[in-house]
XYZ file of C-alpha atoms in Angstrom:
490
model
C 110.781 60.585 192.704
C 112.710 63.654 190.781
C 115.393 66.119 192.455
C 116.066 69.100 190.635
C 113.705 69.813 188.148
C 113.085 71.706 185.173
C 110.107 72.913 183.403
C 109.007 72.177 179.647
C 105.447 74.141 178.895
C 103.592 75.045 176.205
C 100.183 76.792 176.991
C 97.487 76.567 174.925
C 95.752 80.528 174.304
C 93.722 81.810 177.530
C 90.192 81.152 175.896
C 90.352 77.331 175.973
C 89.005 75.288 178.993
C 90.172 72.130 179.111
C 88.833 69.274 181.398
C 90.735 66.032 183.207
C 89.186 63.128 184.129
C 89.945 61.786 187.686
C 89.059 58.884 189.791
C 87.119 60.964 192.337
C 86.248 64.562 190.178
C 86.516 66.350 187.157
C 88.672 69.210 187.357
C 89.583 71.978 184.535
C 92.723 72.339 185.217
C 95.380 72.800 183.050
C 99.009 71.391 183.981
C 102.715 71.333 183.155
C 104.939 68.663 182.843
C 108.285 68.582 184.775
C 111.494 66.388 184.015
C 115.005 66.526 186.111
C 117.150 69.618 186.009
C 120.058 67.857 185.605
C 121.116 64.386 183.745
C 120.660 61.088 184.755
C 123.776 58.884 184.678
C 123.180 55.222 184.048
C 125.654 52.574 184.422
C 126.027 49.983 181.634
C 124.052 46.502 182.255
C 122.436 48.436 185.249
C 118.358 49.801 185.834
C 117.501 53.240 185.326
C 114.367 55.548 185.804
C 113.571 58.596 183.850
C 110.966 60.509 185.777
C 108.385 63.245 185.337
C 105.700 64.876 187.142
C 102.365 66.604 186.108
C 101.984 70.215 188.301
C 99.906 70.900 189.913
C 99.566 67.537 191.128
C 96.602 65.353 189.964
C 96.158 61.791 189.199
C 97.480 60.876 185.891
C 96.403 57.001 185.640
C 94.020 57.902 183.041
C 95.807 59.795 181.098
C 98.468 58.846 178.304
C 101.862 58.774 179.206
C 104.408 58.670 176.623
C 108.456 58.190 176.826
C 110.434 59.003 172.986
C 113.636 59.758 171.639
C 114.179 62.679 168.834
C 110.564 61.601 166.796
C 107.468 61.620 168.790
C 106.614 57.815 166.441
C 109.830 56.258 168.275
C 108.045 55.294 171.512
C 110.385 54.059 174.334
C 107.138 53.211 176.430
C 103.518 53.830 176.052
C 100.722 53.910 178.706
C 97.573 54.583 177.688
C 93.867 53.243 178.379
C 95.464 52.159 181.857
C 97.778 49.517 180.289
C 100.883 49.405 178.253
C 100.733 50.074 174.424
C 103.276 47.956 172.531
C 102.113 48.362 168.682
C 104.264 51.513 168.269
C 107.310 50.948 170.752
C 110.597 50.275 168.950
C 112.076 47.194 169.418
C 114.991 47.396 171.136
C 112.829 48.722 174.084
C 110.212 45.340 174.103
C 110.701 44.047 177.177
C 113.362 45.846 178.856
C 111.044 48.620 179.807
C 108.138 49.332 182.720
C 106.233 51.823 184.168
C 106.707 52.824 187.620
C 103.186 53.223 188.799
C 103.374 53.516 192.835
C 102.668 57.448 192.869
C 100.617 57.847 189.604
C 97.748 59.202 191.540
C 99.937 62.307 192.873
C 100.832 62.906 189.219
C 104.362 61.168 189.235
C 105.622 58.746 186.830
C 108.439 56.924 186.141
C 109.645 54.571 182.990
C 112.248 52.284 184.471
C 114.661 50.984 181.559
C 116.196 47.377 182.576
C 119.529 46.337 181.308
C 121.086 49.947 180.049
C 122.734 49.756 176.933
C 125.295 52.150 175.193
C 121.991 53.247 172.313
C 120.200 54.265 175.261
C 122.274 57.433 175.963
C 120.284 60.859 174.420
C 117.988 62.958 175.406
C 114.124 61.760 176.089
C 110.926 63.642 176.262
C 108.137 62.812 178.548
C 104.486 63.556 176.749
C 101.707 63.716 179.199
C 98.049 63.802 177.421
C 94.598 64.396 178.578
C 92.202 64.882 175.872
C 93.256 67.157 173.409
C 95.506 68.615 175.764
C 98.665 68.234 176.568
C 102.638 68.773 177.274
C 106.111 67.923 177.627
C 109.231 67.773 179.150
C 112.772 67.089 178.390
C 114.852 63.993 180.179
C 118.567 63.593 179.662
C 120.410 60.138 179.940
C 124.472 59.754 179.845
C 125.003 56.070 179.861
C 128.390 55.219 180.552
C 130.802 51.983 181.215
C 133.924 51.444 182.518
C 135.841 48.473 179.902
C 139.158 46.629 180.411
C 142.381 48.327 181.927
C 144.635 49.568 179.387
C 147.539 47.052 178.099
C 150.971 48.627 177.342
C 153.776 47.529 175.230
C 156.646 48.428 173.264
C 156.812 47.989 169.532
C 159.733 48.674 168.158
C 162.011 51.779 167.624
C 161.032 54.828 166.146
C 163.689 57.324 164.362
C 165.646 58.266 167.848
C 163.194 57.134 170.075
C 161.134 53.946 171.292
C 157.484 53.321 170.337
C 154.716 52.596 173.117
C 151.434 51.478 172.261
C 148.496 51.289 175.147
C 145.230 49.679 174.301
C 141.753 49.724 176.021
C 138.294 48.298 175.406
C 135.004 48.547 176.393
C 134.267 51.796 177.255
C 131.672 54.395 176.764
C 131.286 57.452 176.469
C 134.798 57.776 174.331
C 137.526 57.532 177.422
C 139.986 60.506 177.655
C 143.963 58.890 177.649
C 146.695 60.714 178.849
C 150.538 59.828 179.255
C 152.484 60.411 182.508
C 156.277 60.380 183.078
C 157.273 58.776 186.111
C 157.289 62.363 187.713
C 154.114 62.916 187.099
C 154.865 64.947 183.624
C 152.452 64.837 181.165
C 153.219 64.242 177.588
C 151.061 66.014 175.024
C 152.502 64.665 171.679
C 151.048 61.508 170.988
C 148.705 59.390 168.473
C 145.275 58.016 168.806
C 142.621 55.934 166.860
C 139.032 54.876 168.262
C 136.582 52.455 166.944
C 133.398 51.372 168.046
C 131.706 48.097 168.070
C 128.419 46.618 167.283
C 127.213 47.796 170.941
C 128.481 51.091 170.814
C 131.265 50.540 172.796
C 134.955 51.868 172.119
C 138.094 50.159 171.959
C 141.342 53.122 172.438
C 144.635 52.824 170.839
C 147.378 55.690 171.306
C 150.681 55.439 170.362
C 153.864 57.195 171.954
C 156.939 57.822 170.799
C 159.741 57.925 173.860
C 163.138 60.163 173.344
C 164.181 60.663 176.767
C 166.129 57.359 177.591
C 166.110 58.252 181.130
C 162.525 58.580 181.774
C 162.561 54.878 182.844
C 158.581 54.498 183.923
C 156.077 55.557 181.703
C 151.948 55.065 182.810
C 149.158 55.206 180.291
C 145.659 56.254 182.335
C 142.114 55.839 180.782
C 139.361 57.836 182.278
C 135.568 57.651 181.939
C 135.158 61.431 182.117
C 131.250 61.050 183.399
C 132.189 58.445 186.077
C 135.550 59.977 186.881
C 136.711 56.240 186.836
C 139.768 55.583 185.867
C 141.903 52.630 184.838
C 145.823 52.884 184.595
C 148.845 50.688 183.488
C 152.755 51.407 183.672
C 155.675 50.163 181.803
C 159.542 50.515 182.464
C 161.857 51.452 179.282
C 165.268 49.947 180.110
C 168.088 52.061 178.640
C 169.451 50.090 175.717
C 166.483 50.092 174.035
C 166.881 53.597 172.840
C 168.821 53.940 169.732
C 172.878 54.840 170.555
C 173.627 58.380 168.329
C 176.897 59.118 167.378
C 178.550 62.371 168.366
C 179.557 62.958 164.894
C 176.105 62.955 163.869
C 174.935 66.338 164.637
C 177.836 67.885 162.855
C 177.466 65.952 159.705
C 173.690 67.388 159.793
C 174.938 70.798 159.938
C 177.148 70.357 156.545
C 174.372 69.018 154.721
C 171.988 71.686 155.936
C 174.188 74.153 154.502
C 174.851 72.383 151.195
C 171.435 71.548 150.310
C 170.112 75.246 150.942
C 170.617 76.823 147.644
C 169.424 73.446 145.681
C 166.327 73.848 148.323
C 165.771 77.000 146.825
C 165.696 76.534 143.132
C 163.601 73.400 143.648
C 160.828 75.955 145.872
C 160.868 78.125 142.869
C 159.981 75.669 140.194
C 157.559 73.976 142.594
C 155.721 77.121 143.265
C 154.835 77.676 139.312
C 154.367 74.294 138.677
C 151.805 74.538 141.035
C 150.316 77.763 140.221
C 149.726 76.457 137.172
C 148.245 73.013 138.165
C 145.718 74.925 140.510
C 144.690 77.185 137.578
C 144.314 73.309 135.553
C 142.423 72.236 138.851
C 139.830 75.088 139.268
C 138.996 74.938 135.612
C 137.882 71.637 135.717
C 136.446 71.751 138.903
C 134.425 74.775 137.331
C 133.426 72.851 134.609
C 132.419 69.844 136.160
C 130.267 71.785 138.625
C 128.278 73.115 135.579
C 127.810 69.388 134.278
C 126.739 68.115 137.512
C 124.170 71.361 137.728
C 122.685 70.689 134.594
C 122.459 67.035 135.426
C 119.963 67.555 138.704
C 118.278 70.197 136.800
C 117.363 67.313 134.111
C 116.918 64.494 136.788
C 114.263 66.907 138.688
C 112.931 67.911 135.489
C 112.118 64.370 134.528
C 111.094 63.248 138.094
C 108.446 66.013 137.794
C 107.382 64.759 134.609
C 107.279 61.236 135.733
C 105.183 62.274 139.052
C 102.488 64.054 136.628
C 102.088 61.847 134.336
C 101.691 59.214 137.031
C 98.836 61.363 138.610
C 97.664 62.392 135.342
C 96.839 58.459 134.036
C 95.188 58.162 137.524
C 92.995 60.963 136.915
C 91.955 59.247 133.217
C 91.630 55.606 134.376
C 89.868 56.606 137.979
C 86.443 57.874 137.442
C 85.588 60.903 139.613
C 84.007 59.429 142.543
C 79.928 61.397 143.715
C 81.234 61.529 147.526
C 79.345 63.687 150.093
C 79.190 63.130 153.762
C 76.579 61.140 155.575
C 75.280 63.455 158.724
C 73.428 60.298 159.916
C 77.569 58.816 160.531
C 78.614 62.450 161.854
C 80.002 62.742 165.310
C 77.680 65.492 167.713
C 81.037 67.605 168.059
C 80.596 67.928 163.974
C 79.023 70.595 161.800
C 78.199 69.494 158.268
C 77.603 72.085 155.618
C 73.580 71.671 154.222
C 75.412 70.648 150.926
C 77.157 68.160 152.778
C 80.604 68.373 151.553
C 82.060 70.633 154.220
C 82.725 69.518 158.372
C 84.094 71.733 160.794
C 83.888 71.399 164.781
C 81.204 72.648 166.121
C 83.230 74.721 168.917
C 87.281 74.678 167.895
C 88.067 75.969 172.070
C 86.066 73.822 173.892
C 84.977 70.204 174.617
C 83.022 68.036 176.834
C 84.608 64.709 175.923
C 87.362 63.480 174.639
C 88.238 61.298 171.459
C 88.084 61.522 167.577
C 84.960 63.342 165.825
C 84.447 61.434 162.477
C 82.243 60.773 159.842
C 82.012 58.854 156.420
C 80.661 59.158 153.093
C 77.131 59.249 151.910
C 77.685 55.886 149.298
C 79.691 52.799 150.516
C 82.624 51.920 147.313
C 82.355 47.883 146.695
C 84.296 47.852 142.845
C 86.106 49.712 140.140
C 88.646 52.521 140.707
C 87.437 56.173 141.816
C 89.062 59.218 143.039
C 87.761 62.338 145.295
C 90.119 65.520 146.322
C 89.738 67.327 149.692
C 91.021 70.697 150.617
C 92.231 71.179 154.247
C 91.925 74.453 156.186
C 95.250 75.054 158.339
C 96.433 71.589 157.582
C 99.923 72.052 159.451
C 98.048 73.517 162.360
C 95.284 71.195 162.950
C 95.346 67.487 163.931
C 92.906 65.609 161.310
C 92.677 62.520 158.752
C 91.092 61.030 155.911
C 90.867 58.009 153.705
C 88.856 55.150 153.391
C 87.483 52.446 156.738
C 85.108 49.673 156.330
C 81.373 50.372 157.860
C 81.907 47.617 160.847
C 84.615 49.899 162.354
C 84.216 51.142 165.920
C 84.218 54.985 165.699
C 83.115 55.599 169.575
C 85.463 57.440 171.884
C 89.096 56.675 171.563
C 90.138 54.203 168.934
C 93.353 53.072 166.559
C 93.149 54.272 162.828
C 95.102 51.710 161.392
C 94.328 48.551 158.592
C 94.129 46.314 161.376
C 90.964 47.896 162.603
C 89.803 48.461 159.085
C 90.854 51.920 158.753
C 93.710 53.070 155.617
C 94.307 56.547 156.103
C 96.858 59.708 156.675
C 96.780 62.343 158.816
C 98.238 65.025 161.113
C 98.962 63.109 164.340
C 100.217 65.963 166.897
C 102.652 67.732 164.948
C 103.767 65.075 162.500
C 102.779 64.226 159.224
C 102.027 60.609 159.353
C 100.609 57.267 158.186
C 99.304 54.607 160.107
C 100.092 51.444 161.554
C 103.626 52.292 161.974
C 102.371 56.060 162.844
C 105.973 56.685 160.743
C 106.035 60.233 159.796
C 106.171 61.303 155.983
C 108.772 63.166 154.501
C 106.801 65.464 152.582
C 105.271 68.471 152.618
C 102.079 68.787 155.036
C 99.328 68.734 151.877
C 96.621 71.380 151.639
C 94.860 69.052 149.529
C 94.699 65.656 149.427
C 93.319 63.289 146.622
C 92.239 60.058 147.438
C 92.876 57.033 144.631
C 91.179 53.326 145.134
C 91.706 50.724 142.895
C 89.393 48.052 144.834
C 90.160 45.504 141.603
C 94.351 45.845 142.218
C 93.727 46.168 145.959
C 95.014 49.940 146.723
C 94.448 53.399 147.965
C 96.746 56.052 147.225
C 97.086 59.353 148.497
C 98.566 62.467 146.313
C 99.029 66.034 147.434
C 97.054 67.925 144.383
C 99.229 70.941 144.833
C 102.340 70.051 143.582
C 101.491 66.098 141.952
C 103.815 64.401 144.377
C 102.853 60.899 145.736
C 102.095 61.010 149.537
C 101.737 57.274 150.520
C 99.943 54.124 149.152
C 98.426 51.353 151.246
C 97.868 47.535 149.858
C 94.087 46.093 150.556
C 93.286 42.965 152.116
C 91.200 40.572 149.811
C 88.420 40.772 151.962
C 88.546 44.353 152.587
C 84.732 43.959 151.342
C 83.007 47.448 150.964
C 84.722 50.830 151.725
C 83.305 54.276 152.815
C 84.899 57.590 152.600
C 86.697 58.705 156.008
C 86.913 62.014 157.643
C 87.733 62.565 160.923
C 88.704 65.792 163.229
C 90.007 66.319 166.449
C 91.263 69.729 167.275
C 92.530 73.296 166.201
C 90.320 75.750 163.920
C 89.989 73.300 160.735
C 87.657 72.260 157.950
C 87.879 69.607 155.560
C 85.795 70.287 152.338
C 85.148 67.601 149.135
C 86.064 69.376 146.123
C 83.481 69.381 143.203
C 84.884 67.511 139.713
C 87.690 67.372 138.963
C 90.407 70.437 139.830
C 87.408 70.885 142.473
């Protein structure tokens, strides 16, 4: 399924044993993920497959296979539970995309991309999970397209030559043009201007200006430089379209050369202090201006900063402080609560004999008014976790979707991103240490706030019949603890 190939691995430390599920056995192998060595080049409107492999080889039908561009959230394709995943796949994939599935069970698989298009061109990773394990490897598409053949004509004269214009369409990546004399010559002094359409592809224009009246033939070639197609188009130049020059001409330009030096000279002279002078104007107010437009962010942050404490300081005196502790009857086994339940940890951060999320929820279900409740995280930016609110009904067992749909309104650290569900869309913020947690059941809202620095995190809007909420914890690997701070400030 791949030629070449290349390897992309990321081992976890030597203490951790990590088990794979299989049809037939359960094996504690750890594996690497392999993509092609070398680019894949897809023709426009054509199929395409970008393939990995798992080594050593094992059967990866139960595990989650995962195609994305630059963010991890912009799925391509998504298998996972044995069937295709569409809630987070971006849209201009729905549809044009399938898994190849014949050799899954020797650990190779393939996402075949229908109808290529010019967006599809970058570079892919393949994400290959099991568990809490997992890894990665890089796949690299060049898309390209051969367009129209190029269309020559004259335009007009130009000072003591004739102007040529070629013009081609359709093409992708950006075609290289070159200009050839009838003897092959190349010419190296010309124009050119690109432009590229709503699809992405380009549309050439390059513009020559002809001197030599006895060229005659004159070819304008387009090339697709990753197909090594190319497309050509000549034109003859009859002599009388050159511009005639009289033989008095270059003598006349000699005389005024030679009268207009020493009035070329004078004018230098003043034009150099003229603009010594404006450049001394120039940097001044350049200078100055800089110092205004300093000052101005400086306010502008200033007052944001204000703004975002004040904000979090009326939350903290309308919101009453809410009495949350954690329910051990609701904890996960794989948990460890402290005996004044406010603290979970896992119970072993190297090894585990299943696989999904380990969560639990609050002591006292929330059904009115507004409260708040901080929690500090241990190694937040090196730990996956998450926390919010869910509604008691939810199903908690094994793997499952944190996301309002399923009753769940929370953030987390998903992998290595920073994100909110349902989108999964990663938050541009800072990875918070410590989190407070804001409901407003009567406006229908929980907001998040990082208690460090003030800044807002992310809000979600409640459904009406949202009905009665719980605190929500949940962990699911590295060496992490999430702990309820007492009162407020904790």
């Amino acid at each position: 399924l791949l030629g070449a190939l290349q390897v992309s691995v990321s081992l976890p430390p030597p203490c951790v044993s990590l088990g794979f599920l299989s049809p037939m056995s359960v094996s504690t192998e750890e594996f690497m993920v392999i993509g092609p060595s070398k680019p894949i080049v897809a023709v426009l409107g054509a199929d395409v497959m970008l393939p990995c492999l798992v080594s050593p080889a094992m059967d990866v039908e139960n595990m989650e296979l995962r195609w994305f561009h630059s963010k991890f959230s912009e799925a391509v394709f998504i298998y996972q539970n044995q069937r295709e995943q569409r809630e987070e796949q971006l849209a201009q994939y729905r549809g044009r995309t399938s898994l190849v599935k014949d050799f899954l069970f020797q650990g190779e698989a393939a996402v075949r991309i229908h109808n290529v298009q010019a967006f599809d061109n970058g570079l892919y990773t393949c994400f290959f999970r099991m568990g809490i394990f997992h890894e990665e490897a890089s796949v690299e598409l060049k898309v390209a397209g051969v367009g129209s053949a190029p269309q020559v004509h004259i335009t007009g004269p130009e000072e003591d030559g004739v102007r040529v214009v070629c013009m081609a369409s359709g093409w992708f990546p950006k075609p290289q043009v070159q200009w050839r004399a009838l003897s092959g010559e190349k010419f190296l002094m010309f124009s050119e201007t690109q432009a590229q359409d709503g699809e992405g592809l380009f549309t050439i224009e390059t513009t020559l200006v002809m001197r030599d009246s006895s060229s005659g033939n004159v070819t304008c070639s387009v090339l697709n430089p990753i197909l090594s197609q190319e497309k050509a188009m000549a034109i003859f130049i009859p002599e009388p379209f050159f511009p005639q020059s009289s033989p008095w001409k270059p003598v006349f330009m000699v005389i005024l050369t030679v009268l207009m030096l020493p009035i070329l000279g004078d004018a230098f002279y003043i034009m150099r202090e003229h603009t010594s002078k404006l450049q001394e104007t120039q940097e001044w107010k350049k200078l100055h201006r800089d110092k205004e437009e300093i000052q101005q962010i400086k306010e502008e942050a200033l007052k944001a900063r204000d703004e975002l404490q004040a904000d979090l300081d009326w939350r903290k005196s309308v919101y009453l402080v809410g009495s949350v502790s954690l329910d051990p009857e609701s904890a996960h086994s794989s948990l460890d609560v402290s005996d004044d339940k406010t603290t979970m940890t896992l119970k072993d951060s190297t090894k585990y004999t299943e696989f999904g999320f380990y969560s639990i929820l609050g002591h006292e279900g929330i059904t009115s008014g507004c409260c708040y409740w901080e929690v500090e995280i241990r190694n937040a930016d090196k730990s996956e976790w998450a926390l919010g609110v869910c509604r008691r009904d939810v199903e908690r067992k094994g793997w499952y979707r944190e996301c309002p749909g399923k009753g769940f309104w929370v953030v987390g650290m998903y992998g290595y991103t920073f994100s909110s569900l349902p989108d999964n869309s990663e938050l541009l913020v800072p990875v918070s240490q410590r989190v407070g947690v804001f409901l407003d059941l009567k406006e229908g809202d929980v907001s998040f706030y990082n208690m460090t620095d003030g800044s807002h995190i992310f809000s979600f809007p409640l459904a009406s019949s949202s009905g009665t909420l719980f605190p929500y914890f949940r962990l699911r690997s590295g060496d992490v603890s999430l702990t309820i701070c007492s009162g407020v400030g904790g």
